[in-house]
Coordinates of N, CA and C and ligand atoms in Angstrom, one line a residue:
M213 N 213.8 105.7 97.5 CA 212.7 106.3 98.9 C 212.7 107.5 99.1
E214 N 211.6 108.1 98.9 CA 211.8 109.7 99.5 C 211.6 110.0 101.1
Y215 N 212.6 110.5 101.7 CA 212.4 110.3 103.1 C 211.6 111.9 103.2
Q216 N 211.0 111.8 104.3 CA 210.5 113.1 104.9 C 210.5 113.2 106.3
L217 N 210.5 114.3 107.0 CA 210.8 114.6 108.4 C 209.3 115.3 108.5
C218 N 208.1 115.2 109.3 CA 206.6 115.4 109.0 C 206.8 116.4 110.3
P219 N 207.2 117.6 110.6 CA 206.8 118.1 112.2 C 205.1 118.1 112.4
S220 N 204.8 117.6 113.7 CA 203.3 117.8 114.3 C 203.3 118.7 114.9
I221 N 202.5 119.6 114.4 CA 201.7 120.9 114.9 C 201.2 120.8 116.4
L222 N 200.9 119.5 116.8 CA 200.3 119.2 118.5 C 201.3 119.8 118.8
S223 N 202.9 120.1 119.0 CA 203.4 120.4 119.9 C 203.9 122.0 119.5
A224 N 203.5 122.6 118.6 CA 203.7 124.0 118.1 C 203.3 124.9 119.5
D225 N 203.8 126.3 119.6 CA 202.9 126.9 120.5 C 201.6 127.7 119.6
F226 N 200.4 127.5 119.7 CA 199.5 127.9 118.6 C 199.6 129.6 119.0
N227 N 199.8 129.9 119.7 CA 200.0 131.4 120.1 C 200.8 131.9 118.6
R228 N 201.7 131.3 118.1 CA 202.9 131.5 117.1 C 202.3 130.8 115.9
L229 N 201.7 129.7 116.3 CA 201.1 128.9 114.9 C 201.7 129.3 113.2
G230 N 201.3 130.2 113.1 CA 201.6 130.9 111.5 C 203.0 131.1 111.5
E231 N 203.4 131.9 112.5 CA 205.4 131.9 112.4 C 205.8 130.7 112.2
Q232 N 205.2 129.7 113.2 CA 206.5 128.7 113.4 C 206.1 127.6 111.8
I233 N 205.0 127.7 111.4 CA 204.7 127.2 109.9 C 205.5 127.6 109.0
Q234 N 205.9 128.9 109.4 CA 206.4 129.6 108.1 C 207.9 129.3 108.4
A235 N 208.6 129.2 109.5 CA 209.7 128.6 109.9 C 210.3 127.5 109.3
L236 N 209.3 126.2 109.7 CA 209.4 124.9 109.2 C 209.7 125.0 107.5
E237 N 208.7 125.6 106.8 CA 208.9 125.7 105.4 C 210.1 126.6 104.8
G238 N 210.5 127.4 105.7 CA 211.7 128.2 105.8 C 213.3 127.3 105.3
Q239 N 212.8 126.5 106.2 CA 213.7 125.4 106.4 C 213.6 124.4 105.3
G240 N 212.9 124.5 104.5 CA 212.9 123.6 103.4 C 211.9 122.4 103.7
L241 N 211.3 121.9 104.7 CA 210.4 120.7 105.1 C 209.2 121.2 104.4
K242 N 208.6 119.7 104.0 CA 207.7 119.9 103.1 C 206.2 119.1 103.6
W243 N 206.7 118.5 104.4 CA 205.3 118.0 104.9 C 205.0 118.5 106.2
L244 N 203.5 118.7 106.7 CA 202.7 119.1 107.9 C 202.2 118.2 108.5
H245 N 202.5 117.5 109.7 CA 201.9 116.5 110.3 C 201.1 117.2 111.1
I246 N 199.4 117.0 111.0 CA 198.4 117.7 111.7 C 197.4 116.6 112.3
D247 N 197.8 117.0 113.6 CA 196.7 115.7 114.2 C 195.3 116.3 115.0
V248 N 194.1 115.5 114.5 CA 192.8 116.1 114.8 C 192.4 115.1 115.9
M249 N 192.2 115.1 116.9 CA 191.7 114.0 117.9 C 190.3 114.8 118.4
D250 N 189.7 113.7 118.5 CA 188.0 113.8 118.9 C 187.3 113.8 120.4
G251 N 188.5 113.3 121.4 CA 187.9 113.1 122.6 C 187.1 111.5 122.6
D252 N 187.1 111.2 121.8 CA 186.3 109.7 121.8 C 187.2 108.6 121.3
F253 N 187.9 108.6 120.2 CA 188.6 107.6 119.9 C 189.8 107.7 120.7
V254 N 190.1 108.8 120.9 CA 191.4 109.0 121.9 C 190.9 110.2 123.2
P255 N 191.3 110.0 124.3 CA 190.8 111.1 125.2 C 191.1 112.6 125.1
S256 N 191.8 112.8 124.4 CA 192.1 114.4 124.3 C 191.8 115.1 122.5
I257 N 191.3 116.5 123.1 CA 190.9 117.0 122.0 C 191.8 118.1 121.3
S258 N 192.2 118.3 120.0 CA 193.2 119.0 119.6 C 192.7 119.9 118.9
F259 N 191.9 119.9 117.8 CA 191.4 121.3 116.8 C 190.9 120.3 115.6
G260 N 190.3 121.5 115.0 CA 189.6 120.8 113.6 C 190.0 121.7 112.3
M261 N 188.8 121.6 111.8 CA 188.8 122.2 110.0 C 189.0 123.7 110.0
P262 N 188.7 124.6 111.2 CA 188.8 126.1 111.3 C 190.6 126.2 111.1
V263 N 191.3 125.6 112.0 CA 192.5 126.1 112.4 C 193.5 125.6 110.7
I264 N 192.7 124.2 110.2 CA 193.6 124.0 109.3 C 193.1 124.8 107.9
K265 N 191.8 125.5 107.9 CA 191.5 126.2 106.7 C 192.3 127.5 106.8
S266 N 192.6 128.3 108.2 CA 193.4 129.3 108.0 C 194.8 128.9 108.0
I267 N 195.0 127.9 108.4 CA 196.9 127.7 108.1 C 197.0 127.3 106.5
R268 N 196.1 126.7 106.1 CA 196.1 126.3 104.6 C 196.2 127.6 103.4
R269 N 195.8 128.7 103.7 CA 195.8 130.1 103.1 C 197.1 130.4 103.3
E270 N 198.0 130.2 104.3 CA 199.5 130.8 104.2 C 200.5 129.9 104.3
S271 N 200.1 128.7 103.8 CA 201.0 127.4 103.5 C 201.3 126.6 102.6
N272 N 202.7 126.3 101.4 CA 202.1 125.6 100.6 C 202.8 124.3 101.1
M273 N 202.8 123.5 102.3 CA 203.4 122.6 102.5 C 202.5 121.5 102.5
F274 N 202.7 120.0 102.1 CA 202.0 118.9 102.0 C 201.4 118.8 103.6
F275 N 199.5 119.0 103.2 CA 198.9 118.6 104.7 C 198.8 117.4 105.1
D276 N 199.2 116.5 106.0 CA 199.4 115.1 106.3 C 198.4 115.4 107.5
V277 N 197.2 115.2 107.1 CA 196.2 115.0 108.4 C 195.9 113.5 109.0
H278 N 196.2 113.7 110.3 CA 196.0 112.2 110.9 C 195.0 112.3 111.8
L279 N 193.8 111.7 111.4 CA 192.7 111.8 112.3 C 192.5 110.8 113.1
M280 N 192.5 110.9 114.2 CA 192.1 110.3 115.7 C 191.1 110.4 116.0
V281 N 189.5 109.8 115.3 CA 188.4 110.4 115.3 C 187.8 109.3 114.9
T282 N 186.7 108.9 115.7 CA 185.7 107.6 115.5 C 184.8 107.9 114.3
E283 N 184.9 106.9 113.5 CA 184.4 107.1 112.4 C 184.7 108.4 111.1
P284 N 185.8 108.3 110.8 CA 186.3 109.5 110.3 C 185.9 109.6 109.1
E285 N 185.0 108.5 108.3 CA 184.2 108.6 107.2 C 183.6 109.9 106.8
R286 N 182.7 110.2 108.3 CA 181.9 111.2 108.2 C 182.4 112.5 108.1
Y287 N 183.8 112.7 107.7 CA 184.5 113.9 108.0 C 185.3 114.1 106.6
V288 N 185.5 113.0 106.1 CA 186.5 112.9 104.8 C 186.1 114.0 103.8
Q289 N 184.9 114.6 103.6 CA 185.2 115.9 102.6 C 185.3 116.8 103.2
D290 N 184.6 117.4 104.4 CA 185.5 118.7 105.1 C 186.6 118.8 105.4
F291 N 187.5 117.5 105.7 CA 188.9 117.9 105.6 C 189.6 118.2 104.2
V292 N 189.0 117.5 103.6 CA 189.4 117.9 102.0 C 189.3 119.4 101.7
E293 N 187.7 119.8 102.0 CA 187.6 121.3 101.6 C 188.5 122.1 102.5
C294 N 189.0 121.7 103.3 CA 189.4 122.6 104.2 C 191.0 122.8 103.7
G295 N 191.3 121.8 102.9 CA 193.1 121.9 102.8 C 193.9 120.5 102.7
A296 N 193.2 119.3 103.2 CA 194.1 118.2 103.6 C 195.1 117.9 102.2
D297 N 196.1 117.3 102.1 CA 196.7 116.7 100.8 C 196.7 115.3 101.2
S298 N 196.4 114.9 102.4 CA 196.4 113.3 102.7 C 196.0 113.1 103.8
I299 N 194.8 112.1 104.1 CA 194.2 111.8 105.2 C 194.4 110.6 105.8
T300 N 195.1 110.3 107.1 CA 195.3 109.0 107.4 C 194.3 108.4 108.7
V301 N 193.8 107.7 108.5 CA 192.6 107.1 109.2 C 193.0 106.1 110.2
H302 N 192.1 105.6 111.4 CA 193.0 104.3 112.2 C 191.7 103.3 111.7
A303 N 192.5 102.2 111.6 CA 191.7 101.1 110.9 C 190.7 100.9 112.3
E304 N 191.1 101.2 113.4 CA 190.4 100.5 114.9 C 189.2 101.2 114.8
A305 N 189.0 103.1 114.3 CA 188.0 103.7 114.4 C 187.2 103.5 113.3
C306 N 187.2 102.9 112.5 CA 186.3 103.1 111.1 C 185.4 101.5 111.0
E307 N 184.4 101.7 111.0 CA 183.1 100.5 110.8 C 183.4 99.6 109.3
D308 N 183.8 100.6 108.2 CA 184.1 100.0 107.2 C 185.5 100.5 106.6
L309 N 186.5 100.1 107.0 CA 187.8 100.9 106.1 C 187.9 101.1 105.3
E310 N 187.6 99.8 104.3 CA 187.8 100.1 103.1 C 187.1 101.1 102.0
R311 N 185.6 101.0 102.7 CA 185.1 102.2 102.1 C 185.0 103.6 102.2
T312 N 186.0 103.9 103.5 CA 186.5 104.5 104.2 C 187.7 105.2 103.3
V313 N 189.0 104.4 103.0 CA 189.9 104.5 102.0 C 188.8 104.7 100.8
E314 N 188.4 104.1 100.0 CA 187.7 104.8 98.9 C 187.0 106.1 98.8
R315 N 186.6 106.2 99.7 CA 185.8 107.7 100.0 C 186.7 108.7 100.1
I316 N 188.0 108.4 100.6 CA 189.2 109.4 100.8 C 190.0 109.7 99.1
R317 N 190.1 108.4 98.7 CA 190.8 108.8 97.2 C 189.8 109.1 96.5
D318 N 188.2 108.6 96.4 CA 187.1 109.3 95.5 C 187.8 110.9 95.7
A319 N 187.6 111.5 97.2 CA 187.9 112.9 97.0 C 189.0 113.6 96.8
G320 N 189.9 112.6 96.2 CA 191.0 113.3 95.6 C 192.2 113.7 96.3
V321 N 192.5 112.8 97.3 CA 193.8 113.5 98.6 C 194.5 111.8 98.6
Q322 N 195.4 111.5 99.0 CA 196.1 110.7 99.5 C 195.1 110.4 100.5
A323 N 195.6 108.6 100.9 CA 194.8 107.8 101.9 C 195.8 107.2 102.7
G324 N 195.8 107.2 103.9 CA 197.1 106.4 104.6 C 195.5 105.8 105.9
I325 N 196.4 104.5 106.3 CA 195.8 103.9 107.3 C 196.8 103.7 108.5
A326 N 196.5 104.2 109.6 CA 197.4 104.0 111.2 C 196.8 103.1 112.0
L327 N 197.9 102.6 112.5 CA 197.6 101.1 113.7 C 197.9 101.3 114.6
K328 N 197.4 101.5 115.9 CA 197.7 101.4 117.2 C 198.7 100.5 117.2
P329 N 200.0 100.8 118.3 CA 200.8 99.5 118.5 C 200.3 98.2 118.8
A330 N 199.1 98.0 119.2 CA 198.8 96.5 119.6 C 197.9 96.1 118.4
T331 N 197.4 96.9 117.5 CA 196.7 96.3 116.6 C 198.1 95.4 115.2
P332 N 197.4 94.1 114.9 CA 198.4 93.4 114.2 C 198.2 93.9 112.8
L333 N 199.6 93.9 111.9 CA 199.2 94.3 110.7 C 198.4 93.5 109.6
M334 N 198.5 92.4 110.0 CA 197.5 91.4 109.2 C 196.0 91.8 109.0
E335 N 195.4 92.4 109.7 CA 194.7 93.3 110.1 C 194.1 94.1 108.7
I336 N 195.3 94.7 108.2 CA 194.8 95.3 107.1 C 195.9 95.0 105.9
S337 N 195.9 94.0 106.0 CA 197.0 93.6 104.7 C 196.4 93.4 103.5
Y338 N 195.0 93.0 103.3 CA 194.0 93.2 102.5 C 194.0 94.5 101.6
L339 N 194.5 95.4 102.1 CA 194.2 96.9 101.7 C 195.4 97.7 101.3
L340 N 196.6 97.0 101.4 CA 197.7 97.5 101.2 C 198.0 98.3 100.0
Q341 N 197.0 97.2 98.7 CA 197.6 97.8 97.6 C 196.4 99.2 97.0
Q342 N 195.7 99.1 98.0 CA 195.1 100.7 98.1 C 194.9 102.0 98.8
I343 N 196.2 101.9 99.2 CA 196.8 102.8 100.4 C 197.6 103.8 99.7
D344 N 198.1 104.4 100.3 CA 199.3 105.6 100.0 C 200.6 105.4 100.8
M345 N 200.1 105.3 102.2 CA 201.0 105.3 103.2 C 200.2 104.3 104.3
L346 N 201.5 103.9 105.0 CA 201.1 103.0 106.3 C 201.6 103.5 107.4
L347 N 200.8 104.0 108.5 CA 201.2 104.8 109.7 C 201.2 103.8 110.8
I348 N 202.5 103.6 111.4 CA 202.9 102.5 112.3 C 202.6 103.3 113.7
M349 N 201.7 103.5 114.8 CA 201.9 104.1 115.8 C 202.9 103.9 116.5
T350 N 204.0 104.6 117.2 CA 205.3 104.2 118.0 C 204.5 104.5 119.6
V351 N 203.7 105.2 120.0 CA 203.5 105.4 121.0 C 201.4 105.1 120.8
Q352 N 200.8 105.3 122.1 CA 199.2 105.3 122.1 C 199.2 106.4 121.4
P353 N 198.1 106.4 120.9 CA 197.8 107.9 120.0 C 196.8 108.4 121.3
G354 N 197.2 109.8 121.0 CA 196.2 110.9 121.6 C 197.1 112.2 122.6
F355 N 198.4 111.7 122.4 CA 199.4 112.8 123.4 C 200.8 113.1 122.9
G356 N 201.1 114.3 122.4 CA 202.6 114.3 122.3 C 203.1 114.0 123.6
G357 N 204.9 113.9 123.2 CA 205.7 113.8 124.5 C 205.4 112.4 125.0
Q358 N 205.1 111.6 124.5 CA 205.5 110.3 125.3 C 206.5 109.4 124.6
E359 N 206.6 108.1 125.7 CA 208.1 107.4 125.2 C 207.7 106.7 124.1
Y360 N 208.6 106.2 123.4 CA 208.6 105.4 122.0 C 208.3 104.0 122.7
I361 N 207.4 102.9 122.2 CA 207.4 101.8 122.6 C 208.5 100.8 121.8
E362 N 209.3 100.0 122.3 CA 210.2 99.1 122.1 C 209.9 98.6 121.1
D363 N 208.9 97.8 121.0 CA 208.1 96.4 120.3 C 208.1 97.3 119.0
S364 N 207.8 98.7 118.9 CA 207.5 99.1 117.3 C 208.4 98.9 116.5
T365 N 209.6 98.8 116.8 CA 211.2 98.4 115.8 C 210.8 97.3 114.9
E366 N 210.1 96.3 116.1 CA 210.6 94.9 115.2 C 209.1 95.1 114.1
K367 N 208.1 95.4 114.7 CA 207.1 96.1 114.2 C 206.8 96.8 112.4
I368 N 207.6 97.5 112.6 CA 208.3 98.3 111.6 C 209.0 97.4 110.5
R369 N 209.6 96.5 111.1 CA 210.5 95.6 110.1 C 209.4 94.7 109.3
Q370 N 208.6 94.4 110.4 CA 207.6 93.4 109.7 C 206.6 94.2 108.8
A371 N 206.2 95.1 109.0 CA 205.9 95.9 107.8 C 206.3 96.3 106.5
C372 N 207.4 96.3 106.8 CA 208.5 96.6 105.4 C 208.4 95.4 104.8
Q373 N 208.4 94.1 105.6 CA 208.8 92.5 104.8 C 207.1 92.5 104.1
L374 N 206.1 92.7 104.8 CA 204.9 92.8 104.3 C 204.6 93.3 102.9
L375 N 204.9 94.7 103.0 CA 204.9 95.3 101.6 C 205.8 94.8 100.6
K376 N 206.8 94.4 100.9 CA 207.7 93.9 100.1 C 207.0 92.2 99.3
D377 N 206.3 91.4 100.4 CA 205.8 90.4 100.3 C 204.6 90.7 99.4
E378 N 204.0 92.0 99.3 CA 202.2 92.2 99.1 C 202.7 93.2 97.7
G379 N 204.0 93.3 97.6 CA 204.5 94.1 96.2 C 203.7 95.5 96.0
A380 N 203.3 96.1 97.6 CA 203.2 97.3 97.7 C 204.0 98.0 98.0
E381 N 204.5 99.1 97.1 CA 205.3 100.4 97.5 C 205.2 101.3 97.7
I382 N 204.8 101.3 99.3 CA 204.1 102.7 100.0 C 205.2 103.0 101.0
P383 N 205.2 104.2 101.5 CA 206.0 104.6 102.4 C 205.4 104.0 104.1
I384 N 206.2 103.9 104.8 CA 206.3 103.8 106.0 C 206.1 104.7 107.0
Q385 N 205.3 105.3 107.6 CA 205.3 106.5 108.3 C 205.4 106.3 109.9
V386 N 206.3 106.9 110.9 CA 206.0 106.7 112.3 C 205.6 107.7 112.8
D387 N 205.1 107.4 114.2 CA 204.7 108.7 114.9 C 204.3 108.3 116.4
G388 N 205.4 109.3 117.2 CA 205.1 109.1 118.3 C 206.0 108.8 119.1
G389 N 207.0 109.6 120.2 CA 208.6 109.3 120.8 C 209.9 109.4 120.0
I390 N 209.5 110.1 119.0 CA 210.9 110.0 118.1 C 211.6 111.2 118.3
N391 N 213.0 110.7 118.7 CA 214.2 111.6 119.3 C 215.7 111.0 118.8
D392 N 216.5 111.8 119.4 CA 217.8 110.9 118.6 C 218.0 110.0 119.1
Q393 N 217.6 109.4 120.1 CA 218.0 107.4 120.5 C 217.0 106.8 119.4
T394 N 215.4 107.4 119.1 CA 214.8 106.3 118.4 C 214.8 106.6 116.8
L395 N 215.3 107.8 116.6 CA 215.1 108.0 115.1 C 216.1 107.3 114.3
P396 N 216.9 107.0 114.5 CA 218.2 105.9 114.1 C 217.5 104.3 113.9
L397 N 216.6 103.8 115.2 CA 215.6 102.8 115.2 C 214.8 102.5 114.1
V398 N 214.0 103.8 113.9 CA 212.8 103.4 112.8 C 213.5 103.5 111.5
L399 N 214.3 104.4 111.3 CA 215.0 104.6 110.0 C 215.9 103.1 109.5
E400 N 216.5 102.5 110.6 CA 217.1 101.4 110.2 C 215.9 100.1 110.1
A401 N 214.7 100.3 110.7 CA 214.1 99.3 110.5 C 212.9 99.4 109.3
G402 N 213.3 100.8 108.5 CA 212.5 101.0 107.5 C 211.3 102.0 107.1
A403 N 211.4 102.8 108.2 CA 210.6 104.3 108.0 C 210.7 104.9 107.2
S404 N 210.1 105.8 106.4 CA 210.6 106.8 105.6 C 209.8 108.0 106.2
R405 N 208.9 108.2 106.3 CA 207.8 109.3 106.6 C 207.9 109.4 108.4
I406 N 208.6 110.3 109.0 CA 209.0 110.7 110.5 C 208.3 111.3 110.8
V407 N 207.0 111.1 111.8 CA 206.7 112.6 112.2 C 207.7 112.6 113.8
A408 N 207.4 113.8 114.1 CA 208.4 114.3 115.3 C 207.5 115.5 115.7
G409 N 206.8 115.8 117.0 CA 206.4 116.5 117.6 C 207.1 117.5 118.9
S410 N 207.3 117.0 120.0 CA 208.0 117.6 121.0 C 209.8 117.5 120.7
Y411 N 210.3 116.6 120.0 CA 211.8 116.6 119.3 C 212.1 117.8 119.0
L412 N 210.8 118.1 117.9 CA 211.1 119.2 117.1 C 210.9 120.7 117.7
F413 N 209.6 121.1 118.5 CA 209.4 122.3 119.0 C 210.1 122.6 120.4
Q414 N 210.4 121.4 121.0 CA 211.1 121.8 122.3 C 212.4 122.3 122.3
G415 N 213.1 123.6 122.9 CA 213.8 124.0 122.4 C 213.9 125.1 121.2
D416 N 215.1 125.1 120.5 CA 215.5 125.9 119.2 C 215.0 124.9 117.7
L417 N 213.8 125.1 117.0 CA 213.3 124.5 116.1 C 214.1 124.4 115.0
S418 N 214.8 125.8 114.5 CA 216.0 125.3 113.5 C 217.1 124.0 114.4
E419 N 217.4 124.3 115.4 CA 218.5 123.7 115.8 C 218.1 121.9 115.3
N420 N 217.3 122.0 116.1 CA 216.3 120.9 116.0 C 216.2 119.8 115.1
I421 N 215.9 120.5 113.7 CA 215.6 120.4 112.7 C 217.1 120.0 111.8
A422 N 218.2 120.6 112.3 CA 219.3 120.2 111.8 C 219.7 119.0 112.3
K423 N 219.6 118.6 113.3 CA 219.9 117.7 114.1 C 219.5 116.2 113.5
A424 N 218.0 116.6 113.4 CA 217.1 115.3 112.8 C 217.7 115.0 111.6
R425 N 217.8 116.0 111.1 CA 218.3 116.1 109.4 C 219.8 115.4 109.2
K426 N 220.7 115.7 110.2 CA 221.8 115.1 110.2 C 222.0 113.4 110.0
I427 N 220.9 113.1 111.4 CA 220.9 111.9 111.8 C 220.3 111.1 110.8
M428 N 219.1 111.5 110.2 CA 218.4 111.0 108.8 C 219.5 110.8 107.5
G429 N 220.5 112.2 107.4 CA 221.3 112.0 106.2 C 222.0 110.5 106.5
R430 N 222.6 110.1 107.4 CA 223.2 108.9 107.9 C 222.4 107.8 107.1
Y431 N 221.4 107.6 106.9 CA 220.2 106.4 106.4 C 219.6 106.5 105.0
T432 N 219.9 108.4 104.7 CA 219.3 108.3 103.3 C 220.1 108.2 102.1
E433 N 221.3 108.7 102.3 CA 222.3 108.9 101.5 C 223.1 107.9 100.8
Ligands
DX5_1918 C1 200.2 111.2 118.9 C2 200.2 112.3 117.8 C3 201.4 112.4 117.6 C4 202.3 113.3 118.4 C5 203.8 113.1 118.3 O1 199.0 110.8 119.0 O2 199.7 111.3 117.0 O3 201.5 113.1 116.2 O4 202.3 114.9 118.0 O5 204.5 113.9 119.4 P1 205.6 113.3 119.8 O6 206.6 113.2 118.4 O7 206.3 114.4 120.8 O8 205.9 112.1 120.5
ZN1919 ZN1 200.1 112.3 114.5

């Protein structure tokens, strides 16, 4: 299993965004988690295509775009053109989830499905063979800096089991409330793509990355 720490730029200092992405890249991180919010699927609005397009020019990281957007199918092509390597859509946001996933894959990038904390795994079990990643939200989508929802640990375990039962060898990503205390829980439960926003960007970025890596090392070696 390949483990990735995926810094979420939602918690970055946008006045120094390019510099901070360079620092992440300099630390050898490969994935960049990019949260797009539309003010409809979630209450808040973050940023969109122009920002992604600009940072794409300066970065070779894998752009993991998390769309918290109603009917994301409408924007698949736009996000591919501005540089996404993977597009994750919310099951709850799509009128036709299967068609949306197909559209993402047909556009030549990886497809992920995200589930809000209250959405049961069974709702998407029929699609597990057709996606590249399953994102289990460990907070309510919409804001950085929230507290990890305890029940998520069991959901990650169940997701792991479901993937095994279905013979789908895809990674589980977790997003929200990851810190020193919750990182071991999600790794233990079987997550391998770890999104972290405030945990990495509050305080010293390189020290925080080193801390997270040390914890991850205990589970991944
Ligand atoms: C929340 C976003 C997250 C957010 C995580 O809706 O999807 O990616 O940036 O922030 P932290 O790690 O601070 O909970
Ligand atoms: Zn996210």
